[in-house]
Coordinates of C-alpha atoms and ligand atoms in Angstrom, one line a residue:
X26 CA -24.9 34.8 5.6
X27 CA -23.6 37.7 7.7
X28 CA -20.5 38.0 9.2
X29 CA -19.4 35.6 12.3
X30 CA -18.5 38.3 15.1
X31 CA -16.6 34.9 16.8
X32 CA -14.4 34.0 14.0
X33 CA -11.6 35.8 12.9
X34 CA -8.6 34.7 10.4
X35 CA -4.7 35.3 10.9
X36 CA -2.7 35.1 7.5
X37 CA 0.9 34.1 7.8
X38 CA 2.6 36.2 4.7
X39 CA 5.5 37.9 6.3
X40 CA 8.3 35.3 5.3
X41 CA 10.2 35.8 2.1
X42 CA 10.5 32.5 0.4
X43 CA 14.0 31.9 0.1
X44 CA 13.4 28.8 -1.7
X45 CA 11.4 30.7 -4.6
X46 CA 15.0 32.2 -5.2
X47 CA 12.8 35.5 -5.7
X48 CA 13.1 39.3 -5.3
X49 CA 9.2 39.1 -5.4
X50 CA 8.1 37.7 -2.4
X51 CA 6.5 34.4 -2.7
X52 CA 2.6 35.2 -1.6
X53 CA 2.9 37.8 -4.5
X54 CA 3.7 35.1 -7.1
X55 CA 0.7 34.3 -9.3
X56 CA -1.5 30.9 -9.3
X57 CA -3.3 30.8 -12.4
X58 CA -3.1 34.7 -12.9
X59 CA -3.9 35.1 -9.4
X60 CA -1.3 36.1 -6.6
X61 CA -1.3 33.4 -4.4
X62 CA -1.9 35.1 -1.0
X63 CA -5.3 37.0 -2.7
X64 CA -6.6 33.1 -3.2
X65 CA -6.1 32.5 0.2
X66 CA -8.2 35.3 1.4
X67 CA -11.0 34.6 -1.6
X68 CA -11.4 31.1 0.1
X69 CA -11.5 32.2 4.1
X70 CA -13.5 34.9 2.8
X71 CA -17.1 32.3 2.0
X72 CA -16.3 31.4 5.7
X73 CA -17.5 35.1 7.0
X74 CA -15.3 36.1 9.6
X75 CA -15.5 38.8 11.3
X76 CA -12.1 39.7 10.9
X77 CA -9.2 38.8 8.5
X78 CA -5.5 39.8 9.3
X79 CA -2.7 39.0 7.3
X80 CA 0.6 38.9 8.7
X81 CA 3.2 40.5 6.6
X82 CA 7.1 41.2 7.2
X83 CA 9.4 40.5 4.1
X84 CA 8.9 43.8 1.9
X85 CA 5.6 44.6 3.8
X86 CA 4.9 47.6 1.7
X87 CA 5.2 45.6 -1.2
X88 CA 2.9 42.9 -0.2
X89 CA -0.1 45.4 1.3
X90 CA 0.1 47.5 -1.8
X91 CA -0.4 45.0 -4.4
X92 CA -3.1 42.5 -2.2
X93 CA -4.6 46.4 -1.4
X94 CA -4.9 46.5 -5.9
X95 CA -6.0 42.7 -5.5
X96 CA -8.9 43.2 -3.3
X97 CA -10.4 46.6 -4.8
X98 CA -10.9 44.9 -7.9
X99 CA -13.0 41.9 -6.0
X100 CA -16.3 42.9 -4.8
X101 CA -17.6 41.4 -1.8
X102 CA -14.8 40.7 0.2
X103 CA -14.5 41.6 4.0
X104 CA -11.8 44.4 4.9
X105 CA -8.5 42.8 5.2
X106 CA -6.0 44.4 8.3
X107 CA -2.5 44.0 8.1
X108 CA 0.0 43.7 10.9
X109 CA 3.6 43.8 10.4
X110 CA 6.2 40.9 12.4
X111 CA 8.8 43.0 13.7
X112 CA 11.1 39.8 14.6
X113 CA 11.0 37.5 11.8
X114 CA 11.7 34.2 12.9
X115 CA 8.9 32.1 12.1
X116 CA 5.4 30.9 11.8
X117 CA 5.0 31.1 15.5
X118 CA 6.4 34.4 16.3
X119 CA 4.2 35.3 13.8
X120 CA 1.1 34.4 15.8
X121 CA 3.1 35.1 18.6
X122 CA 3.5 39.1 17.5
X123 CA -0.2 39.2 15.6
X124 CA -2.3 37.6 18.4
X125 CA -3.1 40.8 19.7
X126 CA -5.3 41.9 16.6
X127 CA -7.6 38.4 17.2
X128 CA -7.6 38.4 20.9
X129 CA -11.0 39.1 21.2
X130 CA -13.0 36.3 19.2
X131 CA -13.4 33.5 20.3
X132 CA -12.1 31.0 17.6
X133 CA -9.3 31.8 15.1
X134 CA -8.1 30.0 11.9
X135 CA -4.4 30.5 11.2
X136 CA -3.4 29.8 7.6
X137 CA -0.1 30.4 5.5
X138 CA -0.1 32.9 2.6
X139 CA 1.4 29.8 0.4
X140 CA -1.0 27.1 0.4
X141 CA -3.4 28.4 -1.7
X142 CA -5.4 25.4 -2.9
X143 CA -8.0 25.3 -0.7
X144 CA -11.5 24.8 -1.7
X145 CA -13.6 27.1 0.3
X146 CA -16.1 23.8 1.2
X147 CA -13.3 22.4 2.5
X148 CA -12.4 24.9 5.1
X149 CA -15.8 25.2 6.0
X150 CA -15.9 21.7 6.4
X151 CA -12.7 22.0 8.7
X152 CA -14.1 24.4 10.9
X153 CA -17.5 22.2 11.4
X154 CA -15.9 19.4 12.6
X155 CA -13.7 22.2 14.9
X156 CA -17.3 23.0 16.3
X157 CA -18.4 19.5 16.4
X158 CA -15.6 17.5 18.2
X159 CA -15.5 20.8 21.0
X160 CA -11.7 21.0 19.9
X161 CA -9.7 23.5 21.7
X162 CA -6.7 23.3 18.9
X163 CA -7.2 21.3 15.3
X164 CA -5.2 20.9 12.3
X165 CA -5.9 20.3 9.1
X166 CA -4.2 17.2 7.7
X167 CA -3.9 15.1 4.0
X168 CA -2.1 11.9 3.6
X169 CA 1.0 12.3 1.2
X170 CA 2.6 9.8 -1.1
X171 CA 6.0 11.9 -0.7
X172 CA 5.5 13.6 3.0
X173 CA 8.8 15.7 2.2
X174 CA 8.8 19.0 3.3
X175 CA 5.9 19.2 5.4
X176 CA 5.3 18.5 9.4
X177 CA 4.3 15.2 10.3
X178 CA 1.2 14.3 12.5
X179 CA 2.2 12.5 15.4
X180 CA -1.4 11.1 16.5
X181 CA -1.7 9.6 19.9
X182 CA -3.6 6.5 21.0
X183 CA -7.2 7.8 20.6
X184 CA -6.3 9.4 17.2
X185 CA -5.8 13.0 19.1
X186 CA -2.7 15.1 17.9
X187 CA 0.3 15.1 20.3
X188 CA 2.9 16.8 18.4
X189 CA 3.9 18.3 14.6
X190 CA 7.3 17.3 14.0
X191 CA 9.0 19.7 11.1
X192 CA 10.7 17.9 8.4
X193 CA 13.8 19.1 9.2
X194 CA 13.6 17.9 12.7
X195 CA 12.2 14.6 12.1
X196 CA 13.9 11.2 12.9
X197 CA 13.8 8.2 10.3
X198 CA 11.0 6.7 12.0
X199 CA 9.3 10.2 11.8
X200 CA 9.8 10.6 8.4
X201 CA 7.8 7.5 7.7
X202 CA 4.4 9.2 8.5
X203 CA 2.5 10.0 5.9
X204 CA 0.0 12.4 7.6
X205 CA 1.0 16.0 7.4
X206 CA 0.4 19.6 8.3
X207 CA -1.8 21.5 5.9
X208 CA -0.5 24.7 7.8
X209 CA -4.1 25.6 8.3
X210 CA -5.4 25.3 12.1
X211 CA -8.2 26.6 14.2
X212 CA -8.2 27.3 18.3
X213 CA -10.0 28.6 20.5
X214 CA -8.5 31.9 21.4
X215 CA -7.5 31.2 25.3
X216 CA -6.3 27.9 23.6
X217 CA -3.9 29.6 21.4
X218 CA -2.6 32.1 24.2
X219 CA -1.5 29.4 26.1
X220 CA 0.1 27.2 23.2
X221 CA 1.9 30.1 22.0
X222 CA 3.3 31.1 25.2
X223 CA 7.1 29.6 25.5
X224 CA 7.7 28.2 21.9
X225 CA 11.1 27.8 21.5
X226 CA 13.5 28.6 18.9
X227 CA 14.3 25.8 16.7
X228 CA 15.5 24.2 13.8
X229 CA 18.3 24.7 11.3
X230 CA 17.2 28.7 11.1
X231 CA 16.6 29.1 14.9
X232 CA 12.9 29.9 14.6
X233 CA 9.5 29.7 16.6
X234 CA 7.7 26.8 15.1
X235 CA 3.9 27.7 15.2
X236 CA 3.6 23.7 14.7
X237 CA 5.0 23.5 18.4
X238 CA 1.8 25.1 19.7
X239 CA -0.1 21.7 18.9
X240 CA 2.2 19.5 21.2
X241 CA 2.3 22.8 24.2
X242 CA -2.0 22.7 23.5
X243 CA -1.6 18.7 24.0
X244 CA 0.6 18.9 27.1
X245 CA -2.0 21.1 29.0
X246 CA -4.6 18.8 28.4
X247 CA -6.5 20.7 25.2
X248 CA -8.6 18.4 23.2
X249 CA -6.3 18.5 19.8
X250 CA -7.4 16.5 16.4
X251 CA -6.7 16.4 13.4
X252 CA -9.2 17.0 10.1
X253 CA -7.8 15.1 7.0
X254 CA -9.1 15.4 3.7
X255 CA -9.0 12.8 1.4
X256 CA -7.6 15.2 -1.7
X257 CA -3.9 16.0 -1.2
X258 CA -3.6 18.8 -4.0
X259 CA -5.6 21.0 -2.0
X260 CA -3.1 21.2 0.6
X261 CA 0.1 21.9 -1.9
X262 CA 1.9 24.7 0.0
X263 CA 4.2 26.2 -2.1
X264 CA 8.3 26.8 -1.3
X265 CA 10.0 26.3 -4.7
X266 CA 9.3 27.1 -8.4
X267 CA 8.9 23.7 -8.3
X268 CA 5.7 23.4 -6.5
X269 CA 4.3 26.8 -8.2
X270 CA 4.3 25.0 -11.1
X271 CA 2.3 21.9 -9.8
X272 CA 0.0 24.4 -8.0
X273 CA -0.5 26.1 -11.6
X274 CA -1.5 22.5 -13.1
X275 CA -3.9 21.6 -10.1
X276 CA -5.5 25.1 -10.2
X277 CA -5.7 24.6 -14.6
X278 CA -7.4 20.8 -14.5
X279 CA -9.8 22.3 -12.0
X280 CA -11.0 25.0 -14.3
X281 CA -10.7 22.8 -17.4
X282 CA -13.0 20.3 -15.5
X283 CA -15.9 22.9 -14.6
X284 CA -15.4 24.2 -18.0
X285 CA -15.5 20.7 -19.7
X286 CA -18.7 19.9 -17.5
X287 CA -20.7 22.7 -19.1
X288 CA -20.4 21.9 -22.4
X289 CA -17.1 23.1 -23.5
X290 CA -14.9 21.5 -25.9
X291 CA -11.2 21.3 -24.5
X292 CA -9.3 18.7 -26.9
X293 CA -5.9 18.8 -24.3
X294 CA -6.4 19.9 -20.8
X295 CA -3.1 20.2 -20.0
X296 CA -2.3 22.3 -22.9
X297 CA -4.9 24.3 -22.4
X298 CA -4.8 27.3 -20.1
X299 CA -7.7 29.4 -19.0
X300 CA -8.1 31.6 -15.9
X301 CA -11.1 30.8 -13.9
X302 CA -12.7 34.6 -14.2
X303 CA -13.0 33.5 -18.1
X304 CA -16.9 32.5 -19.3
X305 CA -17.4 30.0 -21.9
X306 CA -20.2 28.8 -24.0
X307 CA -21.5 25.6 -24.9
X308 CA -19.9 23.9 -27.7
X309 CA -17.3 26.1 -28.0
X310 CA -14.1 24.1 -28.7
X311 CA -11.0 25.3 -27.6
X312 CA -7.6 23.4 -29.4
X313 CA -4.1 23.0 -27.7
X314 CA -1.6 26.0 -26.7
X315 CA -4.6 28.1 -26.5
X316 CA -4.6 30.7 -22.9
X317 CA -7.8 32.5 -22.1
X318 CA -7.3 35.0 -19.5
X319 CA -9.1 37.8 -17.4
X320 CA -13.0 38.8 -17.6
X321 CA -12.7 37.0 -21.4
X322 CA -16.2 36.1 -22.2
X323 CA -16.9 33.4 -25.2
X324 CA -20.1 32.8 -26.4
X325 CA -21.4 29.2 -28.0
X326 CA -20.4 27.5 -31.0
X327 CA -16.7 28.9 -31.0
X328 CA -13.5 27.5 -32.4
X329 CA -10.7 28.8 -31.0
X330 CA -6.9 27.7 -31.4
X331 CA -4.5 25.8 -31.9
X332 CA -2.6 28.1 -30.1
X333 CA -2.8 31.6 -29.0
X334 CA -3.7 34.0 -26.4
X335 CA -7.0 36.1 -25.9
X336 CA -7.0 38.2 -22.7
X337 CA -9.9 41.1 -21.6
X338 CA -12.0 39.7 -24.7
X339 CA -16.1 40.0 -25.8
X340 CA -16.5 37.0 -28.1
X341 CA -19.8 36.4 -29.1
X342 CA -20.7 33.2 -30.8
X343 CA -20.2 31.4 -34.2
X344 CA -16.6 33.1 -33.9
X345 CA -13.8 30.9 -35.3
X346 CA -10.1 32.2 -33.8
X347 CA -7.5 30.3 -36.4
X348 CA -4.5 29.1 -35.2
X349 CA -1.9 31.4 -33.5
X350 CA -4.0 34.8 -32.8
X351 CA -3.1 37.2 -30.2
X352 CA -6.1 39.1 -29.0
X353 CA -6.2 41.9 -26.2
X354 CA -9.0 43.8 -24.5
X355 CA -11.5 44.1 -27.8
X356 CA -15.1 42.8 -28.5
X357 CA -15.5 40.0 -31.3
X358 CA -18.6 39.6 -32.6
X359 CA -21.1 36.8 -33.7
X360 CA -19.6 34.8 -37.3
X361 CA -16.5 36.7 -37.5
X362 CA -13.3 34.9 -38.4
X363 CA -9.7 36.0 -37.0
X364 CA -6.1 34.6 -37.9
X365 CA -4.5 32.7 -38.8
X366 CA -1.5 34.6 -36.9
X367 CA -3.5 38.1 -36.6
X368 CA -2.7 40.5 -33.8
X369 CA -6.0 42.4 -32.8
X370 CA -4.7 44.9 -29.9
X371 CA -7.0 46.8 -27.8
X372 CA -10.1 48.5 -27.9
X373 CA -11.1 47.1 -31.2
X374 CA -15.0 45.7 -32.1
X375 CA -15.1 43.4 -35.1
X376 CA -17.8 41.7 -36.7
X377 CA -20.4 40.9 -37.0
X378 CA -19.4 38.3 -40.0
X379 CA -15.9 40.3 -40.3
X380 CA -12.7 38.5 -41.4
X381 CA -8.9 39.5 -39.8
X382 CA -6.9 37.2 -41.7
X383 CA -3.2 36.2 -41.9
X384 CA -0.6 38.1 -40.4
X385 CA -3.2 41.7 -40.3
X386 CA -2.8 43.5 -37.2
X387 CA -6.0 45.8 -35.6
X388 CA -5.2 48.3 -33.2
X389 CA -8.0 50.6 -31.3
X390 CA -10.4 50.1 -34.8
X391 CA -14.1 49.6 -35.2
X392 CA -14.1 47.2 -38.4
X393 CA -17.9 47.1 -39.4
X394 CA -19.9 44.2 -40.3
X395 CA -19.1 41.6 -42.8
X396 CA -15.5 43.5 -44.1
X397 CA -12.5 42.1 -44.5
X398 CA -8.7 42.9 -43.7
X399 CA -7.9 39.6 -45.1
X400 CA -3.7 39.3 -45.8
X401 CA -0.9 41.6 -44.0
X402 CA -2.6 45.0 -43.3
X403 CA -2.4 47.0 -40.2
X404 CA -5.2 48.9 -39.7
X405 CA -4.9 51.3 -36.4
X406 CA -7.2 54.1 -34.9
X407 CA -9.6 53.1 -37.7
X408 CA -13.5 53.6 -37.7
X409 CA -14.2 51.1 -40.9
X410 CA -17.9 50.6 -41.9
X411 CA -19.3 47.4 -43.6
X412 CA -19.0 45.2 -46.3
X413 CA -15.0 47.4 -46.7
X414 CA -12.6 45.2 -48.5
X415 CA -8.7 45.6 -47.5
X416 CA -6.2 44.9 -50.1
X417 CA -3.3 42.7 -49.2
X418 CA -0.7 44.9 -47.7
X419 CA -3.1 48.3 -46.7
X420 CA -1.5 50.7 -43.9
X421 CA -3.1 53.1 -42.2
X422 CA -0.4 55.3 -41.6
X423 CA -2.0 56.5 -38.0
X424 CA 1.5 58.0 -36.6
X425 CA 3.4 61.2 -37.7
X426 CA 6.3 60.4 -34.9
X427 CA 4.4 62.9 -32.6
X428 CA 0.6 62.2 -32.9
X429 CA -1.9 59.6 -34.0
X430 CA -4.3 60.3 -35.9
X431 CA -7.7 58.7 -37.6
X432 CA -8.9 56.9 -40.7
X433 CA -12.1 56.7 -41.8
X434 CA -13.6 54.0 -44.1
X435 CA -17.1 54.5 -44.8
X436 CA -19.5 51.7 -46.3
X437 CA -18.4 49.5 -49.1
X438 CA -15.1 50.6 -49.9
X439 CA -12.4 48.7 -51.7
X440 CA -8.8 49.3 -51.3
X441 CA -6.4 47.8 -53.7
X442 CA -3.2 45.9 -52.5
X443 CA -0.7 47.6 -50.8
X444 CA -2.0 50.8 -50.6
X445 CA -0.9 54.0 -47.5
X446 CA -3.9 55.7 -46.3
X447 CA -2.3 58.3 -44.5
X448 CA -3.9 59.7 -41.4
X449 CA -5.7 61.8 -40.4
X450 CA -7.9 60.7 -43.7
X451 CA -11.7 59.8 -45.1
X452 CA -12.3 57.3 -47.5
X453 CA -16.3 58.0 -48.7
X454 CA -18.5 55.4 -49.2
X455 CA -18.2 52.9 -52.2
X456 CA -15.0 54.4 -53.4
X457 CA -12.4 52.6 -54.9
X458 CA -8.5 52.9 -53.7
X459 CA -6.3 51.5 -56.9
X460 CA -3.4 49.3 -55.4
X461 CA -0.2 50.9 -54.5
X462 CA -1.8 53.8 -53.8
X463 CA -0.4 56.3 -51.0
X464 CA -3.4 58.6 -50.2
X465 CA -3.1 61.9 -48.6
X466 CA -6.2 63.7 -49.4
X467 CA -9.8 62.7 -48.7
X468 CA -11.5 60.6 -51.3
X469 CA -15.1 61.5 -51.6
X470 CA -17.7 58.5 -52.4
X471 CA -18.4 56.5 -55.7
X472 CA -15.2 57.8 -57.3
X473 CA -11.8 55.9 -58.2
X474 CA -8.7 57.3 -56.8
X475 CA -5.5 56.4 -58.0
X476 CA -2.0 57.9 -56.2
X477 CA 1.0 56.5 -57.5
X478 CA 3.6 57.3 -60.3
X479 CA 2.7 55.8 -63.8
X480 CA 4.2 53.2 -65.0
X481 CA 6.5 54.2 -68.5
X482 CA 7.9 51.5 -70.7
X483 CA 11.4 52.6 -71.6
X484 CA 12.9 50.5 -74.7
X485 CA 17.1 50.0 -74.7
X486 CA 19.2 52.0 -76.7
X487 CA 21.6 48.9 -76.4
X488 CA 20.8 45.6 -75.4
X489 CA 21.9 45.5 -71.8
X490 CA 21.5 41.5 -71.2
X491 CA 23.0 38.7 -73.3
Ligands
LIG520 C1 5.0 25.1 7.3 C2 4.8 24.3 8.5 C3 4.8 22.8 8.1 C4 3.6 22.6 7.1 C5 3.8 23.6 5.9 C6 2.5 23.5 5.0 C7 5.9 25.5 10.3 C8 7.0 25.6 11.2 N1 5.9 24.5 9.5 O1 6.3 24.8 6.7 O2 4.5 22.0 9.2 O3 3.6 21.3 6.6 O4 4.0 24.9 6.3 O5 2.7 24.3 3.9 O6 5.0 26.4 10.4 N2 5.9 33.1 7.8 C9 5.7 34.3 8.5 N3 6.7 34.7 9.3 C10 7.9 34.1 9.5 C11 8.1 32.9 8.7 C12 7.1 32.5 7.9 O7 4.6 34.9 8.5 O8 8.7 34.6 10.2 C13 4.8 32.6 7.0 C14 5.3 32.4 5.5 O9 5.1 33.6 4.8 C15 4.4 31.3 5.0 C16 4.1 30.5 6.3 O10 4.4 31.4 7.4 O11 3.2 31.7 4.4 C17 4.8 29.2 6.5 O12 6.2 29.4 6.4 P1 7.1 28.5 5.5 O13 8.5 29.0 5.7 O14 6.6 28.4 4.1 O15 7.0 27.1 6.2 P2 7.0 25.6 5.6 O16 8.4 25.2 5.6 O17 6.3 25.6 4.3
LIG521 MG1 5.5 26.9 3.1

């Protein structure tokens, strides 16, 4: 679908979110490891405008600079404009100040940087019916249970919109109606020129209520309606730490659910946490506590959890993650087993059939097929071939205070217990490492090496214990 030279988009981002009690501003605060404003301009985005422009005003820098990060690292999103609200009192001197930079298309959608729930079908939807119905203004609209907080609908006799009445300003009667403003509109431009014309300044914070434009578009005789969806969470606008919270679960159950409906395991949704970037085989079960996150990709027939957190990972399948792993930015691959409580930091490649077991950290090593750094090692900046056993308590010493440096392990080595392999260092293949070792030197292949003091037996002049 190319790009609709008709349609352009207005972002509202430029208010601070007081409420959030903050210094970062609200649209910057993630949803499901996603800043909230970027989600708003992935959904608009399936719509093709022809133009997007965000609106920002409370740290503006701030905002542009990290949504600029945001959107470099998406492909295939339109080129995002920014304009800056000099006068920051409100959602409609917002438009008010920004018009300018849609003037020219014919139909604009205005949506708010904090209502990031929408489901790109959805807005689509919205703007069909815009087309449809020949609407000059339209609102998007959801029925609440507890309508608190958000502008009510005042429809007139044939079901058109009349007026948005803000929460603040509503009388009891008002404060009855369960329809409410989304925040997300389309109008025609000439539409929205007009409506936004002489709003005036209102409300407990003296500001221009965008929501006015509705009743100024009804009262010149615009054809105004209302689109309501029939599922509420989309619409969950966001003021409080509160509501990011409830947007964090709605944006969690929805990824569980696609997951789930392909053939993934999840035992307890809601204590289950998984960005939707992350991949996931079939038959893969993932256990409580357990957060996936990033470009993670896990292949079939996994077990991972209870508990722990794997972000940036290559698992490939057959790969059991015991309980309470940490795993960062490193490639697992097919039959290997990690944890219980293993930390496996970044840029490792384990497997295939390897074992990290309890309480072994990895760090920036290649540990080689089927060996095992089975009980309390750490093994960093470590190119370890296969079939290598580690002894309970190995170290590769890999820092001098000042530099790191590298151990190599060839093929089939075995390293006793609680042995320092000090870096930079080569163990050769099928060499033995007796335990309590500290090794300083290279150890060439097939050959026992043994670095420690050894052990006397002293006998007592005079009995020293009764
Ligand atoms: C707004 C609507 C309300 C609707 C709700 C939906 C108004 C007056 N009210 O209320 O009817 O139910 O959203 O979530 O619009 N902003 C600016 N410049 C400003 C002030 C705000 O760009 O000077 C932006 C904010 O960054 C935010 C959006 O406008 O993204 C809405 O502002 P907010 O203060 O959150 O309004 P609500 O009280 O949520
Ligand atoms: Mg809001």
């Amino acid at each position: 679908m190319s790009r609709d030279g008709n349609f352009a988009v207005l972002i509202l981002a430029a208010g601070l979110g007081t409420r959030m009690k903050s210094s970062l501003p609200k649209v910057l605060h993630p949803v499901g490891g996603l800043p909230m404003l970027c989600r708003v301009i992935k959904s608009v985005s399936f719509l093709k405008p022809g133009k997007i422009a965000v609106v920002t005003g409370q740290k503006a820098a701030l905002v542009e600079e990290r949504l600029k990060a945001h959107l470099e690292e998406t492909p295939d999103l339109p080129a995002v404009e920014f304009y800056r609200q000099k006068l920051l009192k409100g959602s409609g001197r917002a438009v008010q100040e920004a018009f300018k930079t849609v003037k020219n298309f014919n139909k604009i959608m205005i949506l708010c940087g904090d209502a990031p729930l929408f489901r790109p079908a959805t807005l689509g939807r919205f703007v069909s019916f815009f087309r449809r119905e020949k609407c000059d203004a339209a609102v998007l609209t959801a029925d609440l249970d507890n309508p608190s907080g958000y502008g009510r609908i005042k429809r007139g006799i044939y079901g058109n919109v009349e007026a948005i009445v803000e929460s603040s300003d509503a009388d009891s009667a008002e404060q009855n109606i369960k329809e409410v403003n989304s925040g997300v509109y389309v109008f025609r431009a000439g539409a929205l020129r007009d409506a936004i014309k002489d709003l005036k300044r209102k409300g407990p914070k003296r500001e221009y209520y965008l929501t006015d434009s509705m009743e100024n578009a009804f009262k010149r005789g615009r054809k105004v309606l209302a689109f309501k969806i029939e599922d509420w969470r989309e619409m969950t606008g966001i003021n409080s730490r509160k509501e990011l919270a409830l947007a964090g679960k709605i944006v969690n159950k929805r990824t569980n659910d696609a997951l789930m409906s392909a053939g993934v395991t999840i035992l307890d949704p809601d204590n289950t946490y998984i960005d939707e970037t992350v991949k996931i085989g079939r038959d893969t079960v993932i256990y409580p506590g357990v957060h996936i996150r990033g470009g993670t990709i896990i292949g079939k027939n996994c077990k991972i959890g209870p508990a722990g957190l794997i972000d940036d990972c290559k698992i490939s399948d057959n790969v059991e993650i015991k309980f309470a792993c940490c795993i960062y930015s490193s490639r697992i691959r097919e039959n290997s087993a990690i944890g219980p409580f293993s930390s496996v930091r970044p840029g490792s490649d384990i497997g295939p059939g390897a074992k990290i077991g309890n309480f072994s950290e990895v760090k920036k090593s290649r540990i080689g097929k089927k060996s095992k750094v089975p009980h309390l090692s750490y093994i960093g900046d470590t190119e370890m071939g296969s079939g290598v056993n580690i002894g309970a308590g190995t170290i590769t010493c890999n820092y001098d205070g000042v530099n790191k440096y590298k151990t190599i392990i060839k093929n089939r080595v075995f390293v006793g217990s609680n042995t320092n392999l000090i870096a930079p260092v080569k163990i050769g293949e099928k060499a033995y490492i007796a335990a309590g070792s500290t090794i300083t030197r290279n150890v060439p292949p097939h050959v026992l090496a043994i670095a420690r003091a050894k052990q006397e037996i002293k006998t007592f002049k005079k009995k020293i214990f009764k």
